[in-house]
Every structure is written in C-alpha cells, then in structure tokens.
PDB file of N, CA and C in Angstrom:
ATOM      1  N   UNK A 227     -42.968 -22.136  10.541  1.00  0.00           N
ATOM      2  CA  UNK A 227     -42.251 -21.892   9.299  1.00  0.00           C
ATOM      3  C   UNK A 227     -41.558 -23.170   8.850  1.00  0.00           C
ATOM      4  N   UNK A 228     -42.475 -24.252   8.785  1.00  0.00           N
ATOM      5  CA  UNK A 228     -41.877 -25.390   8.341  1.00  0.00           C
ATOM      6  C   UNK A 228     -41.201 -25.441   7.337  1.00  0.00           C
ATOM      7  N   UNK A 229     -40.385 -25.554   6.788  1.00  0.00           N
ATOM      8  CA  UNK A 229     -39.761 -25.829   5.419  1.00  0.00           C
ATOM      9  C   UNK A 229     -39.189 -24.829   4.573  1.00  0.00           C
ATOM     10  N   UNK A 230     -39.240 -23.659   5.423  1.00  0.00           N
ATOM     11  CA  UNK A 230     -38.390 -21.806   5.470  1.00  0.00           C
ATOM     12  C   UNK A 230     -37.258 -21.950   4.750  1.00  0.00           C
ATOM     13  N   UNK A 231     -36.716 -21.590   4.142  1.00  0.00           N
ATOM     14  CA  UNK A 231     -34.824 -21.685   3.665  1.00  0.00           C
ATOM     15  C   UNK A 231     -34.174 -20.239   4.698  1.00  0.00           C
ATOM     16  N   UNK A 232     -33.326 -20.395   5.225  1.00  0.00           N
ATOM     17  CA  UNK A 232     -32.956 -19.442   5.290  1.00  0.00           C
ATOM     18  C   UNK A 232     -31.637 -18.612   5.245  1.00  0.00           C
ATOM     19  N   UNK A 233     -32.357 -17.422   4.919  1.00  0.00           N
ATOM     20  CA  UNK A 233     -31.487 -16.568   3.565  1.00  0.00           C
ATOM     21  C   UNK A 233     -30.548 -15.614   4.532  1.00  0.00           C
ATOM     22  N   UNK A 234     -30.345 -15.749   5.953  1.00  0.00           N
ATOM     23  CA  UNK A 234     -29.503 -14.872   6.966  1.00  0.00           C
ATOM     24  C   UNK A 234     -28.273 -15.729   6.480  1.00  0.00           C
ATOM     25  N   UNK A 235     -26.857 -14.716   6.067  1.00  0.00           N
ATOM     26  CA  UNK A 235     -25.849 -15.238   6.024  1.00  0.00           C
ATOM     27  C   UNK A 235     -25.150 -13.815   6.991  1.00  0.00           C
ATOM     28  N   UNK A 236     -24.414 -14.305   7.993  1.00  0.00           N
ATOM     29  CA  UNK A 236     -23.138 -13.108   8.686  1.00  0.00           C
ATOM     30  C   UNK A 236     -21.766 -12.791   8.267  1.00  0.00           C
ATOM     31  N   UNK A 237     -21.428 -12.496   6.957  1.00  0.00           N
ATOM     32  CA  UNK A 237     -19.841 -11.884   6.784  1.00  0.00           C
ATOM     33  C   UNK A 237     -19.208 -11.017   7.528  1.00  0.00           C
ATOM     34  N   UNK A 238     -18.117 -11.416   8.271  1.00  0.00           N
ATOM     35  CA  UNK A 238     -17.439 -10.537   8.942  1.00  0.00           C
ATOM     36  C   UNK A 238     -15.955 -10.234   8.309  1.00  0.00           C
ATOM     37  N   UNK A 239     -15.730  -9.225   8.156  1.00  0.00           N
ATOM     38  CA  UNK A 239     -14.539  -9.000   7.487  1.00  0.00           C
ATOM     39  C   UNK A 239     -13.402  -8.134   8.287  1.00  0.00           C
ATOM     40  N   UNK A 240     -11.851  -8.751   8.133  1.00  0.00           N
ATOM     41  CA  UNK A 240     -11.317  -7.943   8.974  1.00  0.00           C
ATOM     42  C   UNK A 240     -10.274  -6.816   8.081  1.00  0.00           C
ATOM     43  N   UNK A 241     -10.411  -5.828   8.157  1.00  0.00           N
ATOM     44  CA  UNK A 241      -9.574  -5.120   7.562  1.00  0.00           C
ATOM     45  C   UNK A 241      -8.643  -4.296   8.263  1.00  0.00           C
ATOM     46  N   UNK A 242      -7.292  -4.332   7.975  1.00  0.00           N
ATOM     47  CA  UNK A 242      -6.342  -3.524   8.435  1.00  0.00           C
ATOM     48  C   UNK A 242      -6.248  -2.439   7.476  1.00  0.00           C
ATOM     49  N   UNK A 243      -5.730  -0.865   7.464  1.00  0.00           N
ATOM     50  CA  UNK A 243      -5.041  -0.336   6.873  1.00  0.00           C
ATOM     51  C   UNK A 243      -3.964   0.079   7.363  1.00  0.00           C
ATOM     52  N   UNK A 244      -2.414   0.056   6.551  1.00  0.00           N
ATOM     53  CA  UNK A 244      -1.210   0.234   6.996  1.00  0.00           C
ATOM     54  C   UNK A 244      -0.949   1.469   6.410  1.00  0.00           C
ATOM     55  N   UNK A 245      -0.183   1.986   6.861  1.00  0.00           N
ATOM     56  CA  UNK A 245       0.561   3.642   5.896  1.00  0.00           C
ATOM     57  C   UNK A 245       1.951   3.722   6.469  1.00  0.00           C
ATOM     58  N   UNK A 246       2.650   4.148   5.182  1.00  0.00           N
ATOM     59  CA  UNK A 246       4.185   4.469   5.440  1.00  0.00           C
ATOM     60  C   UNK A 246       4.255   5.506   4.952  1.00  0.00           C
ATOM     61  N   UNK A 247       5.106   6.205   5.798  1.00  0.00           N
ATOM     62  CA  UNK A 247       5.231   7.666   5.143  1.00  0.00           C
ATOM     63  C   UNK A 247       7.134   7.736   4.987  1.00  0.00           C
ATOM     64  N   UNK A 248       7.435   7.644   3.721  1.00  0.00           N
ATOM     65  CA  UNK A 248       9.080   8.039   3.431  1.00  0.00           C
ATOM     66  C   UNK A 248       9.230   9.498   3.126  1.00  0.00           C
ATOM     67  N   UNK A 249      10.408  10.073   3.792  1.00  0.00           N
ATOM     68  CA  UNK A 249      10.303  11.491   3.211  1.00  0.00           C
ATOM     69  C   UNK A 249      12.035  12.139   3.734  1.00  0.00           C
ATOM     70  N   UNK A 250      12.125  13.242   2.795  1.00  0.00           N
ATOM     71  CA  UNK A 250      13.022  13.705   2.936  1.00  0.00           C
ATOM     72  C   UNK A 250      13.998  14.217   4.716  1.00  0.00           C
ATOM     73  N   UNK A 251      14.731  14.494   4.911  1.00  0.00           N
ATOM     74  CA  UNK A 251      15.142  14.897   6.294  1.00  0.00           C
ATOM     75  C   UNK A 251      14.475  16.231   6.569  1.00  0.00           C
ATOM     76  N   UNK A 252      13.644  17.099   5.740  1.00  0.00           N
ATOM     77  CA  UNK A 252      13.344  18.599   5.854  1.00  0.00           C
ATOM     78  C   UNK A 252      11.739  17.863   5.936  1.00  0.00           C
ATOM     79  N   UNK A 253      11.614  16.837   5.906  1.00  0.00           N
ATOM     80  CA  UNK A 253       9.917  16.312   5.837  1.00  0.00           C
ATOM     81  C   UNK A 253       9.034  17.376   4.323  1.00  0.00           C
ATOM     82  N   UNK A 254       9.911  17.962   3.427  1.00  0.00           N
ATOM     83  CA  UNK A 254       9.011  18.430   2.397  1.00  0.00           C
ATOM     84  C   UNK A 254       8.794  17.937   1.097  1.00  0.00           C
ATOM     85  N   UNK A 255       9.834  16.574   1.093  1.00  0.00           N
ATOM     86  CA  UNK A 255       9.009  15.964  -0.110  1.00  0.00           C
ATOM     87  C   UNK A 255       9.128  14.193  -0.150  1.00  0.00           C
ATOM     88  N   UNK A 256       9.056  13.528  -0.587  1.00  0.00           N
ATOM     89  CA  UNK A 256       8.323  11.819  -0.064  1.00  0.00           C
ATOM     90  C   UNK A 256       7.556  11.729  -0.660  1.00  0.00           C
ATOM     91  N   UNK A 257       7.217   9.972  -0.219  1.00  0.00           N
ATOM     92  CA  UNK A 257       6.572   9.277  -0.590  1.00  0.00           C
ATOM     93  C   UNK A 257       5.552   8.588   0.482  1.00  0.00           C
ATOM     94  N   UNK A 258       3.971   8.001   0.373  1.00  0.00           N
ATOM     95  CA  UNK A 258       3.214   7.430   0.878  1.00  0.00           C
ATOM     96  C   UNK A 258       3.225   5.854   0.187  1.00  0.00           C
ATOM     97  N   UNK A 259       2.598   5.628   1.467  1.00  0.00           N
ATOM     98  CA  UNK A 259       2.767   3.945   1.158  1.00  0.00           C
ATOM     99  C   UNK A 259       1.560   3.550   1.732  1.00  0.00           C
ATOM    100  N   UNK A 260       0.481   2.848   1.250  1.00  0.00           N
ATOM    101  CA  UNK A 260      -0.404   2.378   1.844  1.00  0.00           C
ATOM    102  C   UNK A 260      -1.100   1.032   1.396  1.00  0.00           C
ATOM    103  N   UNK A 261      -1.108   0.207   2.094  1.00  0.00           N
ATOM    104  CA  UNK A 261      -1.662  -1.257   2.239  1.00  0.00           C
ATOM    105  C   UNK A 261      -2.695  -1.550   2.979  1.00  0.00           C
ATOM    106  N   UNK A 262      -3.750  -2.090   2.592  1.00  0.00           N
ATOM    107  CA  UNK A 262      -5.201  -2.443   3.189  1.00  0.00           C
ATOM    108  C   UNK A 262      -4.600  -4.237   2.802  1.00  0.00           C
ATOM    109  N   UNK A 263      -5.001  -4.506   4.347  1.00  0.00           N
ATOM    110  CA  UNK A 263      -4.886  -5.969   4.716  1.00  0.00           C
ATOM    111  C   UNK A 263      -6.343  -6.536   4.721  1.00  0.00           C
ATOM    112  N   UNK A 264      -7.126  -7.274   4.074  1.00  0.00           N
ATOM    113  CA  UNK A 264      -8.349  -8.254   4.270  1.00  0.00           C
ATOM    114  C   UNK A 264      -8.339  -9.554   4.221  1.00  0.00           C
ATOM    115  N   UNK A 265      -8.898  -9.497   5.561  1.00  0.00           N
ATOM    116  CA  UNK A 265      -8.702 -11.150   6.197  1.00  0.00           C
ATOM    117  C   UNK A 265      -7.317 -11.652   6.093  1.00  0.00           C
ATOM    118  N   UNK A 266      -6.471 -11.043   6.399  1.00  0.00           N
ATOM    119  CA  UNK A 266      -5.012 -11.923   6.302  1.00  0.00           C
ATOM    120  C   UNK A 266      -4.132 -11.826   5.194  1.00  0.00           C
ATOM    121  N   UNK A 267      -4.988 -11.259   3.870  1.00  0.00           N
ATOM    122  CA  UNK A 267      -4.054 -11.108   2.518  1.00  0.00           C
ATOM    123  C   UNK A 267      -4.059  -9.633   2.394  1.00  0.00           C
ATOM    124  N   UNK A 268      -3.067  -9.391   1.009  1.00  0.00           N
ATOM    125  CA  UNK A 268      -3.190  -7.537   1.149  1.00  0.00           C
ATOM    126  C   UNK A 268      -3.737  -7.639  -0.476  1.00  0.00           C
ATOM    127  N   UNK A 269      -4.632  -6.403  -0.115  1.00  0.00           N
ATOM    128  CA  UNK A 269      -5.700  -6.661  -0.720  1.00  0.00           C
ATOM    129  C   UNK A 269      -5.173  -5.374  -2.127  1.00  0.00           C
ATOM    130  N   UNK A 270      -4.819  -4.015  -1.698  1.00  0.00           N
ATOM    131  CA  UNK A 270      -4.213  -2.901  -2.336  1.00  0.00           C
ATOM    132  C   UNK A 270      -2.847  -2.342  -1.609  1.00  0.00           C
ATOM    133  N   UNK A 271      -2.223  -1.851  -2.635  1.00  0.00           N
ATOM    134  CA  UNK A 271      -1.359  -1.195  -2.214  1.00  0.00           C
ATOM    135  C   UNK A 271      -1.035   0.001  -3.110  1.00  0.00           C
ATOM    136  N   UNK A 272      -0.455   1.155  -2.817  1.00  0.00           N
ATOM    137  CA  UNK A 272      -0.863   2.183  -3.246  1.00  0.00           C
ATOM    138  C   UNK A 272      -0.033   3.165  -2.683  1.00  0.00           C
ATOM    139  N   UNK A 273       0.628   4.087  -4.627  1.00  0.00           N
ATOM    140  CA  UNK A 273       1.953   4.797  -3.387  1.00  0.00           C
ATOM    141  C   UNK A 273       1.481   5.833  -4.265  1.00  0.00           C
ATOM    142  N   UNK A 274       1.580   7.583  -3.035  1.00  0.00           N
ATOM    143  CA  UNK A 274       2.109   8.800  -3.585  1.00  0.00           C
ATOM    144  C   UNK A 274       2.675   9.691  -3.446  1.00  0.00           C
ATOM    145  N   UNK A 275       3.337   9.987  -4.431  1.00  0.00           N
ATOM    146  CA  UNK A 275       4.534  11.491  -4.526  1.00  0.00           C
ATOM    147  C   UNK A 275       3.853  12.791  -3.688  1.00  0.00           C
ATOM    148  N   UNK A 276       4.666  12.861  -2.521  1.00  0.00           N
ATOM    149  CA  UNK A 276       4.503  14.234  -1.988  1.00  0.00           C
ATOM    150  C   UNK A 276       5.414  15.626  -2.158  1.00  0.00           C
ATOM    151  N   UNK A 277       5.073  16.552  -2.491  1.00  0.00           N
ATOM    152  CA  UNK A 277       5.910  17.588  -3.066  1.00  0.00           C
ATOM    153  C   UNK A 277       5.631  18.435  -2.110  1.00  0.00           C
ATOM    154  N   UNK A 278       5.766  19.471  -0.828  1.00  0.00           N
ATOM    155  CA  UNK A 278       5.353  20.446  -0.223  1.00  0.00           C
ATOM    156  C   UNK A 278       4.309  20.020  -0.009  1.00  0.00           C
ATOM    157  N   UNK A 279       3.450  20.435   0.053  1.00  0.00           N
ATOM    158  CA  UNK A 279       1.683  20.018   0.777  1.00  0.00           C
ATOM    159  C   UNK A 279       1.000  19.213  -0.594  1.00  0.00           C
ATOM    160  N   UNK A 280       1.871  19.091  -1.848  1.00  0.00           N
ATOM    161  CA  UNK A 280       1.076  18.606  -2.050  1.00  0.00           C
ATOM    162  C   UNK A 280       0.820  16.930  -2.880  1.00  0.00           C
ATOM    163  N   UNK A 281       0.015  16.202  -3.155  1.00  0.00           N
ATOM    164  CA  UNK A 281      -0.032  14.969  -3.517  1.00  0.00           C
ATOM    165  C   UNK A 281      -0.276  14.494  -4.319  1.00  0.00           C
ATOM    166  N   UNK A 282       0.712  13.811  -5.036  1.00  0.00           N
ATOM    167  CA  UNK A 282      -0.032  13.105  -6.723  1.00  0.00           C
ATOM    168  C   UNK A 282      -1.254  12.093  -6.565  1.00  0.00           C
ATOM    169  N   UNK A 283      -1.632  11.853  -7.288  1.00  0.00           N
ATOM    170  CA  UNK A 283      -2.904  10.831  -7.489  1.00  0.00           C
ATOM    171  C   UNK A 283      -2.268   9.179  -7.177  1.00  0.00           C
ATOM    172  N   UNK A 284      -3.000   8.500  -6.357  1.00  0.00           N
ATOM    173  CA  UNK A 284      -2.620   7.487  -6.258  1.00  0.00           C
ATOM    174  C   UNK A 284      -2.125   6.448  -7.221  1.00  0.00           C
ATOM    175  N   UNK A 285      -1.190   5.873  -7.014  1.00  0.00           N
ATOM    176  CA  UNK A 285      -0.920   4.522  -8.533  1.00  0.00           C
ATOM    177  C   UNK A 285      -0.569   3.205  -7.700  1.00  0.00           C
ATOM    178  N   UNK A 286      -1.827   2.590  -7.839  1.00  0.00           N
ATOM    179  CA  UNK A 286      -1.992   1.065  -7.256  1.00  0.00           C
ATOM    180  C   UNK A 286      -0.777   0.031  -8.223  1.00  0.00           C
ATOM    181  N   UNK A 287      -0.010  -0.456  -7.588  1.00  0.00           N
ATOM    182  CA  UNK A 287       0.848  -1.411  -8.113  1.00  0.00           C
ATOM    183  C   UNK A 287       0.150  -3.208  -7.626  1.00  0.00           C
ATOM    184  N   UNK A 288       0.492  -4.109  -8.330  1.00  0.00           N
ATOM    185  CA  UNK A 288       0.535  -5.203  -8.587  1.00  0.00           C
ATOM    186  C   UNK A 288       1.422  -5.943  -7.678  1.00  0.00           C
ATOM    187  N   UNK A 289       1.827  -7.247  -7.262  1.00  0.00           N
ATOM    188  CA  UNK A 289       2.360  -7.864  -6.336  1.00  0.00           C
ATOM    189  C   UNK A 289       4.078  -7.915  -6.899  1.00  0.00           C
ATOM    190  N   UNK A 290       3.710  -7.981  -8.574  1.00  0.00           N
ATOM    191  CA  UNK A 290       4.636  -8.185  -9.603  1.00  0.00           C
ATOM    192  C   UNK A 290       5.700  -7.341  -9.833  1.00  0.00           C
ATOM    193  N   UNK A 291       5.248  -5.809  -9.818  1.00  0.00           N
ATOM    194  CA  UNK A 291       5.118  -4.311 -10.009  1.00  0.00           C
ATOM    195  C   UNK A 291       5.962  -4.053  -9.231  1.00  0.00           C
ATOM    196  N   UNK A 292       5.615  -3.919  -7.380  1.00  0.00           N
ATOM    197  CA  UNK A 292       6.291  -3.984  -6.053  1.00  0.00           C
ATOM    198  C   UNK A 292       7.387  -4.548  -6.041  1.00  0.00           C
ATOM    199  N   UNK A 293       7.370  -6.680  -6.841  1.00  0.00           N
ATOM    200  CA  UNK A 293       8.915  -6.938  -6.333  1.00  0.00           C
ATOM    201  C   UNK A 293       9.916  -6.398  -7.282  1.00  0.00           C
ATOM    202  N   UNK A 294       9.299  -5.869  -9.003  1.00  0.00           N
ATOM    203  CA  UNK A 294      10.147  -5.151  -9.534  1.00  0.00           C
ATOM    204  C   UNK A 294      10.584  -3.818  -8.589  1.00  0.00           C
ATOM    205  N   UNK A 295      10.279  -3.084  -8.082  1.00  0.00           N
ATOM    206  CA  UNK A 295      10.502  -1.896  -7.380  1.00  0.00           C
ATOM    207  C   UNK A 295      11.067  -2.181  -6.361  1.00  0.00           C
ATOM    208  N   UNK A 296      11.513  -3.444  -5.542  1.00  0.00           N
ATOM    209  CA  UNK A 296      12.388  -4.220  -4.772  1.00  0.00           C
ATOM    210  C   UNK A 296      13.687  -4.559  -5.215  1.00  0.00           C
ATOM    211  N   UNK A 297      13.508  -5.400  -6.352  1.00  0.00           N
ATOM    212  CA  UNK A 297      14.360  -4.931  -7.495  1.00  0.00           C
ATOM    213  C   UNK A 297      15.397  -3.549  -7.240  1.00  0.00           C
ATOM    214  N   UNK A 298      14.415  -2.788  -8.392  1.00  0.00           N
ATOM    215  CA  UNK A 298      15.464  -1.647  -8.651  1.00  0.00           C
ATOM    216  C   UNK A 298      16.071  -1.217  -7.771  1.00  0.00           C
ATOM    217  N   UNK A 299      15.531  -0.436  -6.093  1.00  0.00           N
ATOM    218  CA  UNK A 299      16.382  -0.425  -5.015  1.00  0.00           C
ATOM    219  C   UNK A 299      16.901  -0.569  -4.870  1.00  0.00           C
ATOM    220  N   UNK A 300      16.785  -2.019  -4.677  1.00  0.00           N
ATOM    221  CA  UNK A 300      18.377  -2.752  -3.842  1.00  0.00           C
ATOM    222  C   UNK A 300      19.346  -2.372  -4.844  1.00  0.00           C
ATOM    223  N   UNK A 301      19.154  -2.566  -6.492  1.00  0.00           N
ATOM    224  CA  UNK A 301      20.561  -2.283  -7.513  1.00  0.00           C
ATOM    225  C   UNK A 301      20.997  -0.845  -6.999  1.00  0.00           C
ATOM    226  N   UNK A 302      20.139  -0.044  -6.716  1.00  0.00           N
ATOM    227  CA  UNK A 302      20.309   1.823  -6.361  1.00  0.00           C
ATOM    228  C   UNK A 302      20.997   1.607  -5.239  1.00  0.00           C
ATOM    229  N   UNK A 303      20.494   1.011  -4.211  1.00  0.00           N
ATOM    230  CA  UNK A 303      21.571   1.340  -2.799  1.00  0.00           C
ATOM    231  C   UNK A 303      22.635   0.470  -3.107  1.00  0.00           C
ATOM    232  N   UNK A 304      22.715   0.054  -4.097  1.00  0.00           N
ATOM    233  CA  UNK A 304      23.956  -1.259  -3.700  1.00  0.00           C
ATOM    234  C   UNK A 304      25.270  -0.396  -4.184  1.00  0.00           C
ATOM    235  N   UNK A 305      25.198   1.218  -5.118  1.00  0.00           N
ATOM    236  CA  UNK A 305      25.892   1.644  -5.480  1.00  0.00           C
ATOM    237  C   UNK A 305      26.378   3.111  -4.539  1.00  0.00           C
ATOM    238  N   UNK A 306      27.278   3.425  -3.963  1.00  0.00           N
ATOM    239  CA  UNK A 306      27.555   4.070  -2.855  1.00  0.00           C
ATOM    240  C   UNK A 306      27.337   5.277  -3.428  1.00  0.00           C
ATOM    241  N   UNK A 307      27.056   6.189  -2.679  1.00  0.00           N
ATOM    242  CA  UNK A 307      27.078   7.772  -3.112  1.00  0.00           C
ATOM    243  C   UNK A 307      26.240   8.443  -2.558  1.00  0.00           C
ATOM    244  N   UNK A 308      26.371   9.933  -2.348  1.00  0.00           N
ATOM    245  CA  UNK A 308      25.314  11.292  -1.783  1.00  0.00           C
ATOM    246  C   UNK A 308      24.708  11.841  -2.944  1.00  0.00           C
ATOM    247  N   UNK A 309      23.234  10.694  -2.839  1.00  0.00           N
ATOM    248  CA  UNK A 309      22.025  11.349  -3.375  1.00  0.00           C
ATOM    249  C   UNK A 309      20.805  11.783  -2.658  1.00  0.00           C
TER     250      UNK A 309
END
C-alpha cells in the first residue's frame, strides 16, 4: 500500500457528569443542578425546578447567566431573615 493516506484518526473524549441536588428540609421541593465536564472544560449546565415528584423542563444557562445568578444570591443571603 505504497502511497495509502491514512484516514484512521482515535478521539478519545473524557466526560464527567456532575449533579447537585438543592432542596427543601422536607426533601419536597428544589432544585437540580447539572454540569457535563469535556476534556477539562464544562461543556453544559443545566438547572430544574422540582415540585413533589415532579420536574420542570430543563433551562441551560450561559457562563454569563450563572455569574449573574451568583450575583443575585449573594445580594439575597446578604440580607438576614426566615425565608
């Protein structure tokens, strides 16, 4: 096969998936958190509303999106009170 090109390439890919589960002290209503890591960067992330058994539709946020929602938090806990 003198002069063959060859067309074998091996991608190996590593993927993590992470999950957080936030939720009330009665465990019946929360939030999911989930992050797929590829090759070292995060690739999605993806949160949903749990109500009793059941689950809203996923809503993929942005890197941008997230540190706004880092954001708002911290202003929410920074103000004392039983919510």
């Amino acid at each position: 096969m003198e002069g063959a090109i060859m067309a074998l390439r091996r991608q190996k890919s590593n993927i993590v998936n992470i999950g957080f589960m936030v939720q009330t002290e009665d465990e019946k209503a929360g939030m999911t958190i989930d992050q797929t890591v590829l090759n070292g960067k995060s690739a999605v992330v993806s949160f949903r509303l749990v109500n009793g058994g059941r689950k809203s539709a996923a809503v993929k946020l942005d890197r941008n999106a997230i540190a706004d929602l880092q954001e708002a938090l911290t202003e929410i806990l920074s103000v004392e009170g039983d919510f």
